Amino acid sequence: MATAPQHVTLASMNRDVAAWVEEVAKLTQPQKVYWCDGSDSEFAALKRELVADKQLLPLNPQSFPGCVLSRSHPSDVARVEHLTFVCTKNKEDAGPNNHWLAPKQAHAQMDALFAGCMQGRTLYVVPYCMGPIDSPFSRCGVEITDSAYVVLNMQLMTRMGHAALERITRDGTFVRGLHSTGDLNPERRFIMHFPEELSIKSFGSGYGGNALLGKKCLALRIASVVAKREGWMAEHMLILGLTSPAGKKHYLAAAFPSACGKTNLAMMLPTLPGWKVTCLGDDIAWIRVGKDGRLYAMNPETGFFGVAPGTSQKSNPNAVATFARNSIFTNVVLTPDEDVWWEEMGVAAPAKGVDWEGKEWTPDSGRKGAHPNSRFTAPASQCPVIDSDWQNPEGVPLSAILFGGRRPNTIPLVNEAFDWEHGVFMGSSCGSETTAAALGQAGVLRRDPFAMLPFCGYNMADYFAHWLSFAQRTERNKLPRVYFVNWFRKDAGGKWLWPGYGENSRVLKWICERVEGSAKSQRTPIGNLPTPDALDTSGLNMSNGDAEALTAVDPAGWKKEAEDIAAYYAKFNGKLPAALKNQLAELQRRLG
Ligand code: OXD
Ligand code: MN
């Protein structure tokens, strides 16, 4: 760990941060205070300490050099949406999409939990920057945490330490994020956001989405509020570069709900010869109008916090290469060779191992070895297809925006919006089957507009209006085209209709060709769909029936879909923008 004189230097760099740290230390009473400088040596030292303390297990240095395994408390494995609050003076500002508490009450409740909670522990001060340090679009925060696991993850996921503190001092502002794992009692677990004060308080969980405050809390919930005020967007989106065999490159951003394949798409290996995907980010995009009037996207993170189960050499070879070293695995199986394993990893299960709860496990023990929401945290710089512009301080210009979800029926493989307003309607009506990324029942359909339902820090009706406003913020022909994709269609027997993964490059190809004006489409009541010959299915051996089902309109299914959207819209009472009501009415009219 860094030596005392350096702590003094960091602590004296910014009076506001130091005063806040002092105030928090008075409340939480830690045994010691440690200011993180973000250096590699600090990262290595902290990792060594946690290994010595058996809080982390080192993995096999030959097969997983520099990697460690962490096991969480069995109750602390996912985001807790029912315990996540947006605390604004007016309840209406948080909207029907957020749990709400008045700020005064929320602070009192949280401060009672934080009182004395760091006794005998170290208080880590983590200054961090979301986005490149030199980008005018980046925003900074300071996380105070008593979890060294959180510090290590923040090292991988953000630009943290000395350089961030310098930027905070230049900016004169930062988001205050106070975190403690407390006693991990789910009854005493809350994630509270105070967008009007630019602050976050998170207690009782060490899980990524609840505890790495730069990610969902700052870069989405707080940033979405700031973005609305300042005229930009903070979105739950991957960003990728797509290069055609002719060498033409387009950037795409795509919003899918948690655990619906954003990481897989973001670094996909196209099966179509000559096509290339490069990755800029897999979870969050900050988007703004650039000088030329186009929308520019930037990934504020520096790492991937991906779902492990299902990630394999076949489904995502670039992720496998990315987490092969210097990564943290959480809640997966430990094999006798000190390697990691999880379900659908594409390698044979070990004859015996230790499961995510630390219990002896065999493949026939009748239970999963890895938790379904087990994760890897890996540096983005290690991704073999990282885009050369992933740290460009200006971001990259978007040609298309994609929305998607897990929809076994009705929703076609790909559907192009008629115009921006129709695209916003598509985003607002996103629905998906729930997954293990949040506690609760998996596999039920819920509306998740823009894949932002758990992350929008203000009234979603105002958020829809904000999206619509971009048609006035720039010229329409500069806006990206909008698409809805669905890799998850099933036939009546429950069999997947579409192979997905690298084959999704066929859909990206159609989108790219549409943007360039060369691919054919047919206008239908629900949007522009590919003509049967426009989608490249060569070599897939798909039956004509399956190919047709993927790109056909199901009028009865869509009538039901429209009714369901209307019921969802009703939650926003009088606040829903008229343009979206019109879009729904128009869809119903077109469906007859
Ligand atoms: C995530 C999530 O971890 O969306 O990215 O839950
Ligand atoms: Mn996410």
Coordinates of N, CA and C and ligand atoms in Angstrom, one line a residue, residues 79 215-216 220 236-237 256-259 262 282-284 305 375 437 451 455, ligand 2:
R79 N -28.6 -6.7 -8.2 CA -29.2 -5.4 -7.9 C -30.5 -5.6 -7.1
K215 N -21.0 3.3 -11.6 CA -21.7 2.6 -12.7 C -23.2 3.0 -12.8
K216 N -24.0 2.2 -12.2 CA -25.5 2.5 -12.3 C -25.9 3.7 -11.6
L220 N -25.6 6.4 -14.6 CA -27.0 6.3 -15.2 C -28.0 7.2 -14.4
H236 N -28.3 3.3 -21.1 CA -27.9 1.9 -20.8 C -27.6 1.2 -22.1
M237 N -26.5 1.6 -22.7 CA -26.2 1.1 -24.1 C -24.8 0.7 -24.3
F256 N -30.2 -2.9 -24.5 CA -30.9 -4.1 -24.1 C -31.0 -4.1 -22.6
P257 N -32.1 -4.7 -22.0 CA -32.1 -4.9 -20.6 C -30.9 -5.7 -20.1
S258 N -30.7 -5.7 -18.8 CA -29.6 -6.4 -18.1 C -29.6 -7.9 -18.5
A259 N -28.5 -8.4 -18.8 CA -28.3 -9.9 -19.1 C -29.1 -10.3 -20.3
K262 N -25.8 -7.7 -24.2 CA -25.1 -6.5 -24.6 C -23.6 -6.7 -24.8
D282 N -19.7 -1.8 -23.3 CA -20.8 -2.9 -23.3 C -22.0 -2.5 -22.4
D283 N -22.0 -1.3 -21.8 CA -23.1 -1.1 -20.8 C -23.6 0.3 -20.7
I284 N -22.8 1.3 -20.9 CA -23.2 2.7 -20.7 C -22.7 3.6 -21.8
F305 N -18.2 -5.5 -16.6 CA -18.7 -6.2 -15.5 C -19.7 -7.1 -16.1
R375 N -20.3 -13.0 -12.1 CA -19.7 -12.0 -13.0 C -18.2 -12.1 -13.1
A437 N -30.2 -10.6 -13.3 CA -29.4 -9.5 -12.9 C -30.0 -8.7 -11.8
A451 N -34.5 0.2 -21.9 CA -33.7 -0.6 -21.0 C -33.3 0.2 -19.8
F455 N -32.9 2.4 -14.1 CA -31.7 3.3 -14.1 C -32.1 4.8 -14.4
Ligands
MN2 MN -26.3 -3.0 -17.4

